[in-house]
Coordinates of C-alpha atoms in Angstrom, one line a residue:
X4 CA -51.4 75.4 -19.0
X5 CA -53.5 73.0 -21.3
X6 CA -52.7 72.8 -25.0
X7 CA -54.8 71.1 -27.6
X8 CA -53.2 69.3 -30.6
X9 CA -55.4 68.4 -33.6
X10 CA -54.1 65.9 -36.1
X11 CA -56.2 65.3 -39.1
X12 CA -54.7 62.0 -40.3
X13 CA -55.5 59.7 -43.2
X14 CA -58.3 57.8 -41.6
X15 CA -58.6 59.2 -38.0
X16 CA -58.8 62.7 -36.7
X17 CA -57.5 63.1 -33.2
X18 CA -57.9 65.9 -30.7
X19 CA -55.5 65.7 -27.8
X20 CA -55.6 67.6 -24.7
X21 CA -52.0 68.0 -23.1
X22 CA -51.6 69.3 -19.5
X23 CA -48.1 71.0 -19.7
X24 CA -47.8 70.8 -15.8
X25 CA -48.8 67.2 -15.3
X26 CA -48.2 65.6 -18.5
X27 CA -51.6 64.1 -18.6
X28 CA -53.1 63.5 -22.1
X29 CA -56.8 62.9 -23.1
X30 CA -57.7 62.0 -26.7
X31 CA -61.0 62.2 -28.8
X32 CA -61.0 60.7 -32.1
X33 CA -63.2 60.9 -35.1
X34 CA -63.2 59.2 -38.6
X35 CA -61.5 61.4 -41.0
X36 CA -64.2 61.8 -43.7
X37 CA -63.4 60.4 -47.2
X38 CA -65.5 60.5 -50.4
X39 CA -65.4 57.6 -52.7
X40 CA -65.7 58.4 -56.4
X41 CA -64.9 56.9 -59.7
X42 CA -61.7 58.8 -59.6
X43 CA -60.6 57.3 -56.4
X44 CA -60.7 58.6 -52.9
X45 CA -61.4 62.4 -52.4
X46 CA -61.5 64.7 -49.3
X47 CA -64.2 67.3 -48.4
X48 CA -62.6 70.1 -46.4
X49 CA -65.9 71.2 -45.0
X50 CA -66.8 67.6 -43.9
X51 CA -63.2 67.4 -42.3
X52 CA -63.7 70.6 -40.5
X53 CA -66.9 69.4 -39.1
X54 CA -65.2 66.3 -37.7
X55 CA -62.5 68.4 -36.1
X56 CA -65.2 70.8 -34.5
X57 CA -67.2 67.8 -33.2
X58 CA -64.1 66.3 -31.7
X59 CA -62.9 69.5 -30.1
X60 CA -66.3 70.0 -28.7
X61 CA -66.4 66.7 -26.9
X62 CA -62.9 67.0 -25.7
X63 CA -63.6 70.3 -24.0
X64 CA -67.0 69.2 -22.8
X65 CA -65.2 66.8 -20.3
X66 CA -63.2 69.6 -18.7
X67 CA -64.3 71.7 -15.7
X68 CA -64.6 75.4 -16.0
X69 CA -61.2 75.7 -14.1
X70 CA -59.6 73.5 -16.6
X71 CA -61.1 75.2 -19.6
X72 CA -59.7 78.4 -18.4
X73 CA -56.1 77.0 -18.5
X74 CA -56.3 76.1 -22.2
X75 CA -53.7 78.3 -23.7
X76 CA -53.3 77.3 -27.2
X77 CA -54.5 75.0 -30.2
X78 CA -52.0 73.5 -32.7
X79 CA -53.4 72.0 -36.1
X80 CA -51.5 69.4 -38.1
X81 CA -52.6 67.3 -41.1
X82 CA -51.5 65.1 -43.9
X83 CA -49.6 67.5 -46.1
X84 CA -50.3 67.2 -49.8
X85 CA -54.0 67.7 -49.6
X86 CA -55.3 71.0 -50.9
X87 CA -58.5 73.0 -51.0
X88 CA -59.9 75.4 -53.6
X89 CA -61.5 78.6 -52.2
X90 CA -63.9 80.9 -53.7
X91 CA -64.1 84.8 -53.0
X92 CA -66.1 84.1 -49.8
X93 CA -63.5 81.8 -48.6
X94 CA -65.6 78.6 -48.9
X95 CA -64.4 75.4 -50.2
X96 CA -65.4 74.5 -53.8
X97 CA -65.4 70.8 -53.5
X98 CA -63.7 67.7 -52.5
X99 CA -60.1 67.3 -53.7
X100 CA -57.8 64.1 -54.0
X101 CA -56.4 62.6 -50.9
X102 CA -52.8 62.5 -50.5
X103 CA -52.4 58.8 -51.4
X104 CA -54.5 59.2 -54.6
X105 CA -51.7 59.2 -57.0
X106 CA -53.7 58.4 -60.2
X107 CA -55.3 61.9 -60.4
X108 CA -52.5 64.2 -62.0
X109 CA -49.9 61.7 -61.0
X110 CA -48.8 61.0 -64.6
X111 CA -48.5 64.7 -65.3
X112 CA -46.6 65.2 -62.2
X113 CA -44.1 62.5 -63.0
X114 CA -43.7 63.9 -66.4
X115 CA -42.8 67.1 -64.6
X116 CA -40.1 65.4 -62.6
X117 CA -42.5 65.7 -59.4
X118 CA -43.7 63.3 -56.8
X119 CA -47.3 62.0 -57.8
X120 CA -48.4 62.5 -54.2
X121 CA -47.4 66.3 -54.2
X122 CA -50.0 68.9 -54.1
X123 CA -49.1 69.9 -57.7
X124 CA -50.7 66.8 -59.0
X125 CA -54.0 67.5 -57.1
X126 CA -54.1 71.2 -58.5
X127 CA -53.4 70.0 -62.0
X128 CA -56.2 67.5 -61.9
X129 CA -58.6 70.1 -60.6
X130 CA -57.8 72.5 -63.3
X131 CA -58.3 69.9 -66.1
X132 CA -61.7 69.0 -64.5
X133 CA -62.8 72.8 -64.3
X134 CA -61.4 73.5 -67.8
X135 CA -63.6 70.8 -69.4
X136 CA -60.8 68.5 -70.3
X137 CA -62.5 65.6 -68.7
X138 CA -65.7 64.7 -67.0
X139 CA -66.1 64.2 -63.2
X140 CA -65.9 66.3 -60.1
X141 CA -65.5 70.0 -60.9
X142 CA -66.1 69.4 -64.7
X143 CA -69.0 72.0 -64.6
X144 CA -67.3 74.5 -62.4
X145 CA -65.7 77.7 -63.7
X146 CA -61.9 78.1 -63.0
X147 CA -62.6 81.9 -62.4
X148 CA -64.4 80.9 -59.3
X149 CA -61.1 80.0 -57.6
X150 CA -59.5 82.8 -55.9
X151 CA -56.9 81.0 -53.9
X152 CA -55.8 77.7 -52.7
X153 CA -54.6 76.4 -49.3
X154 CA -53.7 73.2 -47.5
X155 CA -56.2 71.1 -45.5
X156 CA -54.7 72.2 -42.2
X157 CA -54.6 75.8 -43.5
X158 CA -58.3 75.7 -44.2
X159 CA -59.3 74.0 -40.9
X160 CA -57.1 76.3 -38.7
X161 CA -58.3 79.4 -40.6
X162 CA -62.0 78.6 -40.2
X163 CA -61.5 77.7 -36.5
X164 CA -60.1 81.3 -36.2
X165 CA -62.4 82.9 -38.8
X166 CA -59.2 84.8 -39.9
X167 CA -59.7 84.7 -43.7
X168 CA -55.9 84.3 -44.3
X169 CA -55.8 80.7 -45.5
X170 CA -52.0 80.8 -45.1
X171 CA -49.7 77.8 -45.7
X172 CA -46.9 77.1 -43.3
X173 CA -43.2 76.1 -44.6
X174 CA -43.6 72.6 -43.6
X175 CA -46.8 71.9 -45.6
X176 CA -45.3 74.1 -48.4
X177 CA -42.4 71.8 -48.6
X178 CA -44.7 68.9 -49.9
X179 CA -46.5 70.9 -52.7
X180 CA -43.8 70.6 -55.4
X181 CA -43.8 74.5 -56.0
X182 CA -41.9 75.6 -52.9
X183 CA -38.3 76.5 -52.9
X184 CA -37.0 74.9 -49.5
X185 CA -33.7 76.9 -49.4
X186 CA -35.2 80.3 -50.1
X187 CA -38.5 79.7 -48.2
X188 CA -40.6 81.0 -51.1
X189 CA -43.1 79.9 -53.7
X190 CA -42.0 78.9 -57.2
X191 CA -44.7 80.6 -59.4
X192 CA -43.2 79.1 -62.7
X193 CA -43.7 75.6 -61.5
X194 CA -47.2 76.5 -59.9
X195 CA -48.3 77.8 -63.4
X196 CA -47.6 74.4 -64.9
X197 CA -50.6 73.1 -63.0
X198 CA -52.8 75.3 -65.2
X199 CA -53.5 77.9 -62.5
X200 CA -52.5 81.6 -62.3
X201 CA -49.7 82.4 -59.7
X202 CA -52.2 84.9 -58.2
X203 CA -53.9 82.1 -56.5
X204 CA -50.9 81.3 -54.4
X205 CA -51.5 82.0 -50.7
X206 CA -49.4 83.7 -48.2
X207 CA -46.4 81.7 -46.7
X208 CA -45.6 81.8 -42.9
X209 CA -43.1 80.0 -40.8
X210 CA -44.3 76.7 -39.2
X211 CA -45.5 77.4 -35.7
X212 CA -47.1 80.7 -36.7
X213 CA -50.4 81.8 -35.1
X214 CA -52.7 82.6 -37.8
X215 CA -55.4 84.1 -35.4
X216 CA -57.5 83.4 -32.2
X217 CA -60.3 81.1 -31.9
X218 CA -63.5 82.5 -33.3
X219 CA -65.5 84.1 -30.6
X220 CA -68.6 82.0 -31.4
X221 CA -66.9 78.7 -30.9
X222 CA -65.0 80.2 -27.6
X223 CA -68.4 81.2 -26.2
X224 CA -70.0 77.9 -27.1
X225 CA -67.1 75.8 -25.5
X226 CA -66.5 78.1 -22.6
X227 CA -62.9 78.7 -23.6
X228 CA -60.8 81.8 -23.0
X229 CA -60.9 84.7 -25.5
X230 CA -57.8 85.3 -27.7
X231 CA -56.7 81.6 -27.8
X232 CA -54.3 81.4 -30.5
X233 CA -54.5 78.9 -33.5
X234 CA -51.0 77.7 -34.6
X235 CA -50.1 76.1 -37.9
X236 CA -48.2 73.2 -36.6
X237 CA -46.8 71.7 -39.8
X238 CA -46.8 68.4 -41.5
X239 CA -48.1 65.5 -39.3
X240 CA -44.9 63.3 -39.8
X241 CA -42.7 66.0 -38.6
X242 CA -45.1 67.0 -35.8
X243 CA -44.8 63.4 -34.8
X244 CA -40.9 63.7 -34.7
X245 CA -41.1 66.8 -32.7
X246 CA -43.6 65.1 -30.5
X247 CA -41.3 62.3 -29.6
X248 CA -38.3 64.5 -29.1
X249 CA -36.5 64.7 -32.5
X250 CA -35.1 68.1 -32.4
X251 CA -31.3 68.4 -33.1
X252 CA -28.9 68.2 -36.2
X253 CA -28.2 64.5 -36.9
X254 CA -31.2 62.9 -35.1
X255 CA -33.3 60.6 -37.3
X256 CA -36.9 59.8 -36.9
X257 CA -38.4 56.6 -38.0
X258 CA -42.1 56.6 -38.3
X259 CA -43.2 53.0 -38.5
X260 CA -46.5 52.3 -40.2
X261 CA -47.7 51.1 -43.6
X262 CA -45.1 53.5 -45.0
X263 CA -41.9 53.5 -42.9
X264 CA -40.6 57.3 -43.1
X265 CA -37.1 57.9 -42.2
X266 CA -36.5 61.6 -41.6
X267 CA -32.9 63.0 -40.8
X268 CA -33.0 66.4 -39.2
X269 CA -30.1 68.8 -40.2
X270 CA -29.1 72.3 -39.4
X271 CA -28.4 73.2 -42.8
X272 CA -29.4 72.1 -46.5
X273 CA -26.8 70.2 -48.3
X274 CA -25.3 72.0 -51.4
X275 CA -26.1 71.2 -54.9
X276 CA -28.8 69.0 -56.3
X277 CA -30.3 66.1 -54.4
X278 CA -31.2 62.6 -55.6
X279 CA -34.9 62.2 -56.8
X280 CA -35.7 59.7 -54.2
X281 CA -34.6 62.1 -51.3
X282 CA -37.2 64.6 -50.1
X283 CA -36.3 67.6 -48.3
X284 CA -38.3 70.3 -46.3
X285 CA -38.4 72.7 -43.7
X286 CA -38.7 71.2 -40.2
X287 CA -41.6 72.2 -37.9
X288 CA -39.4 73.9 -35.4
X289 CA -38.9 76.7 -37.9
X290 CA -35.2 76.7 -38.0
X291 CA -34.0 73.3 -39.3
X292 CA -34.4 71.1 -42.4
X293 CA -35.2 67.4 -43.0
X294 CA -34.0 64.7 -45.5
X295 CA -36.6 62.1 -46.0
X296 CA -37.0 58.7 -47.7
X297 CA -39.4 55.9 -47.2
X298 CA -39.9 52.2 -47.4
X299 CA -43.3 50.1 -47.8
X300 CA -42.5 48.1 -44.6
X301 CA -45.9 47.9 -43.1
X302 CA -47.5 47.1 -46.4
X303 CA -44.9 44.2 -46.9
X304 CA -45.2 42.9 -43.3
X305 CA -49.0 42.5 -43.7
X306 CA -48.7 40.9 -47.2
X307 CA -46.1 38.2 -46.2
X308 CA -47.9 37.5 -43.0
X309 CA -51.0 36.7 -45.2
X310 CA -48.9 34.6 -47.6
X311 CA -47.3 32.7 -44.8
X312 CA -50.6 32.1 -43.1
X313 CA -49.6 33.9 -39.8
X314 CA -52.4 36.4 -39.6
X315 CA -53.8 34.9 -36.4
X316 CA -50.5 34.9 -34.6
X317 CA -50.2 37.1 -31.6
X318 CA -47.3 39.7 -31.2
X319 CA -45.7 37.6 -28.4
X320 CA -46.0 34.3 -30.4
X321 CA -44.4 36.0 -33.4
X322 CA -41.4 37.4 -31.2
X323 CA -40.9 34.0 -29.8
X324 CA -40.8 32.1 -33.1
X325 CA -38.6 34.9 -34.9
X326 CA -36.0 34.8 -32.0
X327 CA -35.9 31.0 -32.2
X328 CA -34.7 31.2 -35.7
X329 CA -31.0 31.8 -36.4
X330 CA -29.6 35.1 -37.3
X331 CA -29.2 35.2 -41.0
X332 CA -32.4 33.2 -41.6
X333 CA -30.5 30.1 -42.7
X334 CA -29.2 32.2 -45.8
X335 CA -32.6 33.4 -47.0
X336 CA -32.6 37.0 -48.0
X337 CA -35.7 39.3 -48.6
X338 CA -35.1 42.7 -50.5
X339 CA -38.0 45.0 -50.4
X340 CA -38.8 47.9 -52.8
X341 CA -38.1 51.5 -51.8
X342 CA -40.2 54.4 -51.7
X343 CA -43.7 53.4 -53.0
X344 CA -42.5 50.2 -54.6
X345 CA -44.3 47.5 -52.9
X346 CA -42.4 44.7 -54.6
X347 CA -40.0 42.3 -52.9
X348 CA -37.5 39.7 -53.7
X349 CA -37.0 36.5 -51.7
X350 CA -33.6 34.9 -52.4
X351 CA -31.6 31.9 -51.3
X352 CA -34.4 30.2 -49.4
X353 CA -33.2 26.5 -48.3
X354 CA -35.5 23.7 -48.9
X355 CA -36.3 23.1 -45.3
X356 CA -37.1 26.7 -44.4
X357 CA -40.4 27.2 -42.5
X358 CA -42.7 30.2 -42.4
X359 CA -40.9 31.8 -39.4
X360 CA -37.6 31.7 -41.1
X361 CA -39.2 33.6 -44.0
X362 CA -40.6 36.0 -41.6
X363 CA -37.2 36.5 -39.8
X364 CA -35.8 37.2 -43.4
X365 CA -38.4 39.9 -43.8
X366 CA -37.5 41.5 -40.5
X367 CA -33.7 41.4 -41.5
X368 CA -34.5 42.6 -44.9
X369 CA -36.6 45.5 -43.8
X370 CA -33.9 46.4 -41.1
X371 CA -31.1 46.2 -43.6
X372 CA -33.1 48.4 -46.1
X373 CA -33.6 50.9 -43.3
X374 CA -29.9 51.1 -42.7
X375 CA -29.2 51.3 -46.3
X376 CA -31.6 54.3 -46.4
X377 CA -30.1 55.9 -43.2
X378 CA -26.5 55.8 -44.8
X379 CA -27.7 57.1 -48.1
X380 CA -29.2 60.1 -46.2
X381 CA -26.0 60.5 -44.3
X382 CA -24.1 60.6 -47.5
X383 CA -26.3 63.2 -48.9
X384 CA -26.4 65.3 -46.0
X385 CA -22.8 65.1 -44.7
X386 CA -24.4 64.9 -41.3
X387 CA -23.5 61.9 -38.8
X388 CA -26.5 60.3 -37.5
X389 CA -26.3 60.7 -33.7
X390 CA -29.5 59.1 -32.5
X391 CA -32.5 57.0 -34.1
X392 CA -35.7 57.5 -32.4
X393 CA -38.8 55.3 -33.7
X394 CA -42.4 55.6 -33.0
X395 CA -45.5 53.6 -34.3
X396 CA -47.2 50.3 -33.7
X397 CA -44.5 48.1 -35.5
X398 CA -41.7 49.4 -33.4
X399 CA -43.4 48.1 -30.1
X400 CA -42.7 44.6 -31.3
X401 CA -39.9 42.9 -29.5
X402 CA -38.8 41.1 -32.6
X403 CA -38.7 44.5 -34.6
X404 CA -36.6 46.1 -31.8
X405 CA -34.3 43.1 -31.4
X406 CA -33.3 43.0 -35.0
X407 CA -33.3 46.9 -35.6
X408 CA -30.9 47.5 -32.6
X409 CA -28.4 45.5 -34.2
X410 CA -28.7 46.9 -37.7
X411 CA -28.2 50.7 -36.9
X412 CA -25.3 53.1 -37.0
X413 CA -26.6 55.1 -33.9
X414 CA -28.2 54.2 -30.6
X415 CA -32.0 53.2 -31.2
X416 CA -34.7 54.5 -28.9
X417 CA -38.3 53.8 -28.9
X418 CA -41.2 56.0 -28.2
X419 CA -44.2 54.6 -26.7
X420 CA -46.3 57.6 -27.4
X421 CA -49.4 56.5 -29.2
X422 CA -50.5 59.9 -30.6
X423 CA -47.2 61.5 -31.7
X424 CA -48.4 63.8 -34.3
X425 CA -51.2 65.2 -32.1
X426 CA -48.9 65.6 -29.2
X427 CA -46.5 67.4 -31.5
X428 CA -49.1 69.8 -32.5
X429 CA -49.8 70.6 -28.9
X430 CA -46.1 70.9 -28.1
X431 CA -45.6 73.2 -31.1
X432 CA -48.5 75.4 -29.7
X433 CA -46.8 75.3 -26.5
X434 CA -43.6 76.5 -27.9
X435 CA -45.2 79.2 -29.9
X436 CA -47.0 80.6 -26.8
X437 CA -43.9 80.4 -24.5
X438 CA -41.2 81.3 -27.1
X439 CA -39.1 78.3 -25.8
X440 CA -38.9 74.7 -27.0
X441 CA -41.2 72.3 -25.4
X442 CA -40.1 69.5 -23.1
X443 CA -38.6 66.4 -24.9
X444 CA -40.8 63.4 -24.1
X445 CA -39.2 60.2 -22.7
X446 CA -38.2 57.2 -24.8
X447 CA -36.7 53.7 -24.2
X448 CA -33.1 52.9 -25.4
X449 CA -32.8 49.5 -26.9
X450 CA -29.4 48.1 -26.1
X451 CA -27.8 45.9 -28.8
X452 CA -25.9 42.6 -27.7
X453 CA -22.1 43.3 -28.6
X454 CA -21.6 39.4 -29.1
X455 CA -24.2 39.4 -31.9
X456 CA -22.9 42.5 -33.9
X457 CA -20.6 40.4 -36.1
X458 CA -23.5 38.1 -37.3
X459 CA -25.6 40.9 -38.1
X460 CA -22.9 42.7 -40.0
X461 CA -22.8 39.6 -42.2
X462 CA -26.6 39.8 -42.6
X463 CA -26.1 43.5 -44.0
X464 CA -23.3 42.7 -46.2
X465 CA -25.4 39.8 -47.7
X466 CA -28.3 42.1 -48.2
X467 CA -26.2 44.6 -50.0
X468 CA -25.0 41.9 -52.4
X469 CA -28.6 40.8 -53.1
X470 CA -29.8 44.3 -53.5
X471 CA -27.0 44.9 -56.1
X472 CA -28.1 41.6 -57.8
X473 CA -31.8 42.6 -57.9
X474 CA -30.9 46.2 -59.2
X475 CA -28.5 45.0 -61.7

């Protein structure tokens, strides 16, 4: 059997063909369209759909007739918070803010106690524009034209199927700001505060639900089997977690990129209210939950490399130079911001410190902050971290691995899967078709050196003291 995973990412849309019998993968990529405007970056759902269709067409065109006959399911994942406004014909009414455009509706969301990146903020902004509160996109539109709303992956999946349902799965709903994670139902009173009527709320379905089959016109054009199910695979971060094998209670996924996401999988939701900086949602397997925090690690890494004049240095050169500096960075401590706070504090720098000593302090500071986050998630959930699995370009670095393996409370494994979200979407489609969990993909365990652990414990203790001083 062959499964297709479609990942609509921030900048790139990937179509991955996964052969479940051989493990072979093929990937076709397209730029994810973005519309620049005076209001910041917007996303046009129909342009995104066209990129997906174009990529899928190229992916299947390279297959033989026999291979096409083996395609058994399609899973669709996307960045979670982006929304689409639909009219009575099921057509998109125009571009909406990208997930990272937090200036549009963000102030109102913060005032409501919500994350400015949540879907709530995008919908509030659109209602204001349509109601004539401000100029710009949608300013001349009539709010009465909007019949329902959906997520970006819900729109693309539904248009591929021609189903007319535009359902939202629990994983994506968890990032809207108006979804009760425990009860798995919409919160109409929170949705109404966007300005829109609760009658616009779409149907909710569990993640990994098939919302229809591939439209007959596309199936005929591409030479694919009839009745090919289209599955809502969930939020791309958590499809990535599923793709590399994060499945069980206490397993923690580190998605290393510009934003370093830490996602702890748990069998049950913790009781009582949660800290404001801890996100929570339903996991893509349809049964578990996740707790989530993030660090601006990739952003700070690029920023400090530029400040230190190390932009031209190769990964191998960097790893050698960082390893040559002493554990503890000669007393220098770097404290990063948490969440979306991209500030950082550099303390205790000796007069003779060179650029690679500071770079090592950055690696140690980010690793210490990651351990701090993981322990906070453990404290909130009451679940012990049993394993840490990391994926992404930064964690392929030997320097990253060497420091992180010594600053963790559980064994660290590295996935070398380059397309974890797209693979996860394909595997979730496989699971939906077969009714059983898809196979876990291999990863590489990074063994710490026991002799170095005391020195790294000192690094973490010094970091905690510096963090308290900065916060105080």
